[in-house]
Amino acid sequence: MAGRCPLRYALILLAAIVPAGAAALPFDFVYLRDIDPTILQDIRYAGSNNFVGRPLPGYEAAECVVTRDVGRRLQAAQAELRPRGLSLKMLDCYRPVRAVAEMLAWSQDGVETTAGRRYTPRIAKQDLFRLGYIAVRSSHSTGAALDLTLVDLAADNSAVFDPAKDYADCTAPAALRAPEGSVDMGTGYDCSDLKAHTAAQNLTPQQRRWRNELVTVMARQGFVNYAREWWHFSLPGAGATTYVFPIRPRR
């Protein structure tokens, strides 16, 4: 049953298709850097700067992996932005099924953490799936969904995340929350809060303009925004099968 086979069966099937240690990506997937190296990347689940607070299984490299069609569409969006001094910045692309399973396990372990509260300041983590902030079956695992933001290339984007620092939660002013090296969208990435809904009203005019800019440039390439997350876009009809192959270093 496409996209809904048990994880163990999917892993066995994948092993039969993709030899261990194979350099090439399976199916029609590509590294985005091979299509457009000018698109910035900060793949958050490959490190500790995320709501789980650690790298997720399957993220063996901080690389954006997409289907070839999605990559070409992102390249076209980037070509529109670059002459204006802007760039796309990828935060998550293809997501292995095992990473989604880890998110589910984290949400149900009953332990609230400092990292988790930065991302869910007003929602208990066990409610994230019920409220639609995380999906049991993620469209990211089909290769048809993306998380991304915009970067002003003329701005100072040098600040980096310090895991030892006590940052404010994701709804706080940009100067107080964890740095993301991007324009101010009104909340941080992966913020599970009403303020992160794309059409939220409690934004400054500039924050609203940036969100509209991102939605517009992505819509021109056929991507549809998820209303509860200003950063999440998907390509309708691009695929229904979910995949389990890991994201390995690009060679």
Tab-separated table of C-alpha atoms in Angstrom:
chain	number	residue	atom	x	y	z
A	1	MET	CA	0.000	0.000	0.000
A	2	ALA	CA	1.884	3.087	-1.268
A	3	GLY	CA	3.142	5.379	1.481
A	4	ARG	CA	1.607	3.300	4.324
A	5	CYS	CA	3.732	0.150	4.534
A	6	PRO	CA	5.111	-0.722	8.011
A	7	LEU	CA	8.525	0.771	8.670
A	8	ARG	CA	10.233	-2.627	8.930
A	9	TYR	CA	8.880	-3.743	5.559
A	10	ALA	CA	9.876	-0.422	4.032
A	11	LEU	CA	13.439	-0.763	5.325
A	12	ILE	CA	13.736	-4.293	3.907
A	13	LEU	CA	12.376	-3.099	0.571
A	14	LEU	CA	14.781	-0.172	0.499
A	15	ALA	CA	17.761	-2.383	1.275
A	16	ALA	CA	16.897	-4.480	-1.753
A	17	ILE	CA	16.769	-1.404	-3.974
A	18	VAL	CA	19.667	0.704	-2.687
A	19	PRO	CA	22.981	-1.031	-1.899
A	20	ALA	CA	24.584	-0.102	1.426
A	21	GLY	CA	26.922	2.840	1.028
A	22	ALA	CA	25.597	3.778	-2.396
A	23	ALA	CA	26.577	7.327	-3.319
A	24	ALA	CA	23.679	7.976	-5.663
A	25	LEU	CA	20.281	8.958	-4.326
A	26	PRO	CA	17.397	6.598	-5.084
A	27	PHE	CA	14.412	7.221	-7.321
A	28	ASP	CA	14.244	10.776	-8.715
A	29	PHE	CA	15.873	12.522	-5.734
A	30	VAL	CA	18.801	14.918	-6.045
A	31	TYR	CA	20.915	17.108	-3.813
A	32	LEU	CA	19.673	20.666	-4.166
A	33	ARG	CA	23.300	21.889	-4.221
A	34	ASP	CA	23.745	20.022	-7.510
A	35	ILE	CA	20.911	22.019	-9.067
A	36	ASP	CA	21.470	25.434	-7.469
A	37	PRO	CA	24.404	25.917	-5.067
A	38	THR	CA	23.391	29.564	-4.461
A	39	ILE	CA	20.353	28.519	-2.421
A	40	LEU	CA	21.322	28.704	1.257
A	41	GLN	CA	20.800	25.747	3.565
A	42	ASP	CA	20.411	25.315	7.321
A	43	ILE	CA	19.003	21.805	7.691
A	44	ARG	CA	17.852	22.001	11.273
A	45	TYR	CA	17.103	18.345	12.020
A	46	ALA	CA	20.691	17.412	11.222
A	47	GLY	CA	21.851	19.264	14.365
A	48	SER	CA	20.628	20.253	17.828
A	49	ASN	CA	18.905	23.541	16.912
A	50	ASN	CA	15.393	22.090	16.719
A	51	PHE	CA	12.474	21.312	19.006
A	52	VAL	CA	13.748	17.809	19.824
A	53	GLY	CA	17.157	19.246	20.751
A	54	ARG	CA	19.252	16.650	18.913
A	55	PRO	CA	19.885	15.322	15.388
A	56	LEU	CA	17.060	13.119	14.141
A	57	PRO	CA	17.572	9.587	12.756
A	58	GLY	CA	18.176	9.537	9.029
A	59	TYR	CA	19.855	12.960	8.925
A	60	GLU	CA	23.434	11.793	8.400
A	61	ALA	CA	24.281	15.031	6.582
A	62	ALA	CA	22.961	18.599	6.625
A	63	GLU	CA	21.857	18.465	2.997
A	64	CYS	CA	18.621	19.449	1.289
A	65	VAL	CA	17.417	16.500	-0.771
A	66	VAL	CA	14.492	17.046	-3.159
A	67	THR	CA	12.941	15.520	-6.237
A	68	ARG	CA	14.384	16.841	-9.472
A	69	ASP	CA	11.168	18.704	-10.334
A	70	VAL	CA	11.045	20.413	-6.941
A	71	GLY	CA	14.695	21.383	-7.317
A	72	ARG	CA	14.088	23.014	-10.711
A	73	ARG	CA	11.182	24.995	-9.291
A	74	LEU	CA	13.307	26.205	-6.386
A	75	GLN	CA	16.007	27.201	-8.864
A	76	ALA	CA	13.447	29.321	-10.731
A	77	ALA	CA	12.308	30.984	-7.496
A	78	GLN	CA	15.916	31.727	-6.571
A	79	ALA	CA	16.525	33.275	-9.997
A	80	GLU	CA	13.681	35.692	-9.278
A	81	LEU	CA	15.014	36.612	-5.838
A	82	ARG	CA	18.763	36.974	-6.415
A	83	PRO	CA	18.628	40.162	-8.531
A	84	ARG	CA	16.765	41.778	-5.635
A	85	GLY	CA	19.432	40.863	-3.086
A	86	LEU	CA	17.412	38.016	-1.572
A	87	SER	CA	17.878	34.265	-1.303
A	88	LEU	CA	15.896	31.228	-0.329
A	89	LYS	CA	17.154	29.397	2.753
A	90	MET	CA	16.179	25.743	3.124
A	91	LEU	CA	15.415	24.567	6.662
A	92	ASP	CA	14.116	21.081	5.863
A	93	CYS	CA	13.464	19.199	2.641
A	94	TYR	CA	13.088	15.426	2.255
A	95	ARG	CA	12.551	13.911	5.721
A	96	PRO	CA	13.179	10.167	6.254
A	97	VAL	CA	10.246	8.240	7.733
A	98	ARG	CA	12.363	7.234	10.717
A	99	ALA	CA	12.789	10.925	11.633
A	100	VAL	CA	9.011	11.359	11.658
A	101	ALA	CA	8.734	8.327	13.963
A	102	GLU	CA	11.280	9.930	16.291
A	103	MET	CA	9.198	13.112	16.437
A	104	LEU	CA	6.156	11.075	17.426
A	105	ALA	CA	8.106	9.243	20.135
A	106	TRP	CA	9.439	12.556	21.477
A	107	SER	CA	5.952	14.037	21.661
A	108	GLN	CA	4.726	11.098	23.738
A	109	ASP	CA	7.621	10.632	26.179
A	110	GLY	CA	6.065	12.984	28.779
A	111	VAL	CA	9.266	15.002	29.277
A	112	GLU	CA	9.192	18.757	28.720
A	113	THR	CA	12.606	20.216	27.835
A	114	THR	CA	14.057	23.708	27.534
A	115	ALA	CA	14.544	23.220	23.795
A	116	GLY	CA	10.988	22.013	23.397
A	117	ARG	CA	9.478	24.930	25.309
A	118	ARG	CA	11.268	27.424	23.070
A	119	TYR	CA	9.282	26.013	20.151
A	120	THR	CA	5.994	25.272	21.934
A	121	PRO	CA	5.576	28.099	24.477
A	122	ARG	CA	1.825	27.664	24.896
A	123	ILE	CA	1.145	24.111	23.700
A	124	ALA	CA	1.909	20.846	25.491
A	125	LYS	CA	4.038	18.717	23.223
A	126	GLN	CA	1.662	15.741	23.405
A	127	ASP	CA	-0.920	17.941	21.634
A	128	LEU	CA	1.253	18.847	18.650
A	129	PHE	CA	0.034	15.979	16.458
A	130	ARG	CA	-3.614	16.430	17.460
A	131	LEU	CA	-3.477	20.132	16.622
A	132	GLY	CA	-1.813	19.566	13.255
A	133	TYR	CA	1.616	21.032	13.953
A	134	ILE	CA	3.319	17.689	13.284
A	135	ALA	CA	1.916	14.959	11.039
A	136	VAL	CA	2.064	11.226	11.708
A	137	ARG	CA	2.588	10.805	7.964
A	138	SER	CA	4.682	13.727	6.764
A	139	SER	CA	4.531	15.033	3.205
A	140	HIS	CA	8.245	15.797	3.672
A	141	SER	CA	8.865	12.060	3.381
A	142	THR	CA	7.425	12.070	-0.143
A	143	GLY	CA	9.916	14.696	-1.317
A	144	ALA	CA	7.082	17.099	-2.140
A	145	ALA	CA	7.260	19.356	0.933
A	146	LEU	CA	9.747	21.976	2.044
A	147	ASP	CA	10.469	24.269	4.990
A	148	LEU	CA	12.215	27.487	4.051
A	149	THR	CA	12.605	31.194	4.655
A	150	LEU	CA	14.129	34.268	3.010
A	151	VAL	CA	17.515	35.867	3.565
A	152	ASP	CA	18.436	39.491	2.921
A	153	LEU	CA	21.932	39.063	1.472
A	154	ALA	CA	22.891	42.633	2.409
A	155	ALA	CA	22.103	42.121	6.113
A	156	ASP	CA	24.445	40.900	8.834
A	157	ASN	CA	23.589	37.201	9.020
A	158	SER	CA	26.675	36.164	10.982
A	159	ALA	CA	25.034	35.326	14.328
A	160	VAL	CA	25.038	31.600	15.053
A	161	PHE	CA	23.045	29.398	17.394
A	162	ASP	CA	24.658	28.804	20.807
A	163	PRO	CA	23.195	25.669	22.454
A	164	ALA	CA	24.345	26.910	25.878
A	165	LYS	CA	22.474	30.217	25.642
A	166	ASP	CA	19.056	30.764	27.230
A	167	TYR	CA	17.095	32.211	24.305
A	168	ALA	CA	13.552	33.543	24.531
A	169	ASP	CA	10.770	31.493	22.980
A	170	CYS	CA	9.987	31.482	19.269
A	171	THR	CA	7.316	34.213	19.530
A	172	ALA	CA	9.651	36.775	21.120
A	173	PRO	CA	11.215	39.681	19.193
A	174	ALA	CA	13.929	38.548	16.788
A	175	ALA	CA	16.716	40.053	18.896
A	176	LEU	CA	15.789	37.817	21.843
A	177	ARG	CA	15.081	34.476	20.181
A	178	ALA	CA	17.616	32.084	18.671
A	179	PRO	CA	19.322	33.613	15.594
A	180	GLU	CA	18.338	32.176	12.226
A	181	GLY	CA	20.302	34.320	9.766
A	182	SER	CA	17.182	35.298	7.882
A	183	VAL	CA	14.615	38.064	7.608
A	184	ASP	CA	12.226	38.528	10.546
A	185	MET	CA	9.070	36.569	9.801
A	186	GLY	CA	7.536	37.360	13.190
A	187	THR	CA	8.375	33.996	14.777
A	188	GLY	CA	11.212	31.551	14.579
A	189	TYR	CA	11.101	28.453	12.409
A	190	ASP	CA	9.053	25.492	13.688
A	191	CYS	CA	7.195	27.703	16.161
A	192	SER	CA	4.024	25.898	17.242
A	193	ASP	CA	1.916	28.932	18.000
A	194	LEU	CA	-0.951	30.956	16.544
A	195	LYS	CA	1.534	33.711	15.709
A	196	ALA	CA	3.254	31.331	13.283
A	197	HIS	CA	0.068	30.887	11.254
A	198	THR	CA	0.773	32.503	7.904
A	199	ALA	CA	-2.130	34.953	8.140
A	200	ALA	CA	-1.620	35.832	11.827
A	201	GLN	CA	-2.707	39.372	12.614
A	202	ASN	CA	-0.277	40.318	15.396
A	203	LEU	CA	2.625	41.099	13.056
A	204	THR	CA	4.456	44.254	12.094
A	205	PRO	CA	3.949	45.547	8.525
A	206	GLN	CA	7.484	44.419	7.660
A	207	GLN	CA	6.941	40.911	9.001
A	208	ARG	CA	3.696	40.688	7.055
A	209	ARG	CA	5.489	41.865	3.895
A	210	TRP	CA	8.162	39.192	4.224
A	211	ARG	CA	5.587	36.430	4.674
A	212	ASN	CA	3.644	37.644	1.669
A	213	GLU	CA	6.863	37.786	-0.338
A	214	LEU	CA	7.701	34.172	0.447
A	215	VAL	CA	4.185	32.926	-0.313
A	216	THR	CA	4.099	34.845	-3.592
A	217	VAL	CA	7.442	33.695	-4.958
A	218	MET	CA	6.702	30.088	-4.059
A	219	ALA	CA	3.176	30.227	-5.515
A	220	ARG	CA	4.612	31.302	-8.868
A	221	GLN	CA	6.365	27.930	-8.980
A	222	GLY	CA	3.258	25.961	-8.021
A	223	PHE	CA	3.892	25.548	-4.285
A	224	VAL	CA	1.073	25.853	-1.745
A	225	ASN	CA	1.617	27.163	1.780
A	226	TYR	CA	0.356	25.358	4.886
A	227	ALA	CA	-1.759	27.933	6.741
A	228	ARG	CA	-0.464	27.025	10.216
A	229	GLU	CA	3.207	27.365	9.295
A	230	TRP	CA	4.541	30.332	7.329
A	231	TRP	CA	7.656	28.280	6.382
A	232	HIS	CA	5.967	25.116	5.046
A	233	PHE	CA	5.216	24.625	1.338
A	234	SER	CA	4.243	21.613	-0.716
A	235	LEU	CA	3.784	20.732	-4.360
A	236	PRO	CA	0.273	19.316	-4.887
A	237	GLY	CA	0.104	16.004	-6.687
A	238	ALA	CA	3.872	15.515	-6.619
A	239	GLY	CA	3.745	12.114	-4.973
A	240	ALA	CA	2.098	9.921	-2.373
A	241	THR	CA	4.834	7.386	-1.561
A	242	THR	CA	6.889	7.990	1.573
A	243	TYR	CA	10.581	7.005	1.691
A	244	VAL	CA	12.961	5.825	4.382
A	245	PHE	CA	16.417	6.236	2.822
A	246	PRO	CA	18.836	8.317	4.946
A	247	ILE	CA	20.293	11.669	3.945
A	248	ARG	CA	23.959	10.870	3.451
A	249	PRO	CA	26.859	13.237	2.743
A	250	ARG	CA	26.969	14.512	-0.813
A	251	ARG	CA	29.906	13.160	-2.841
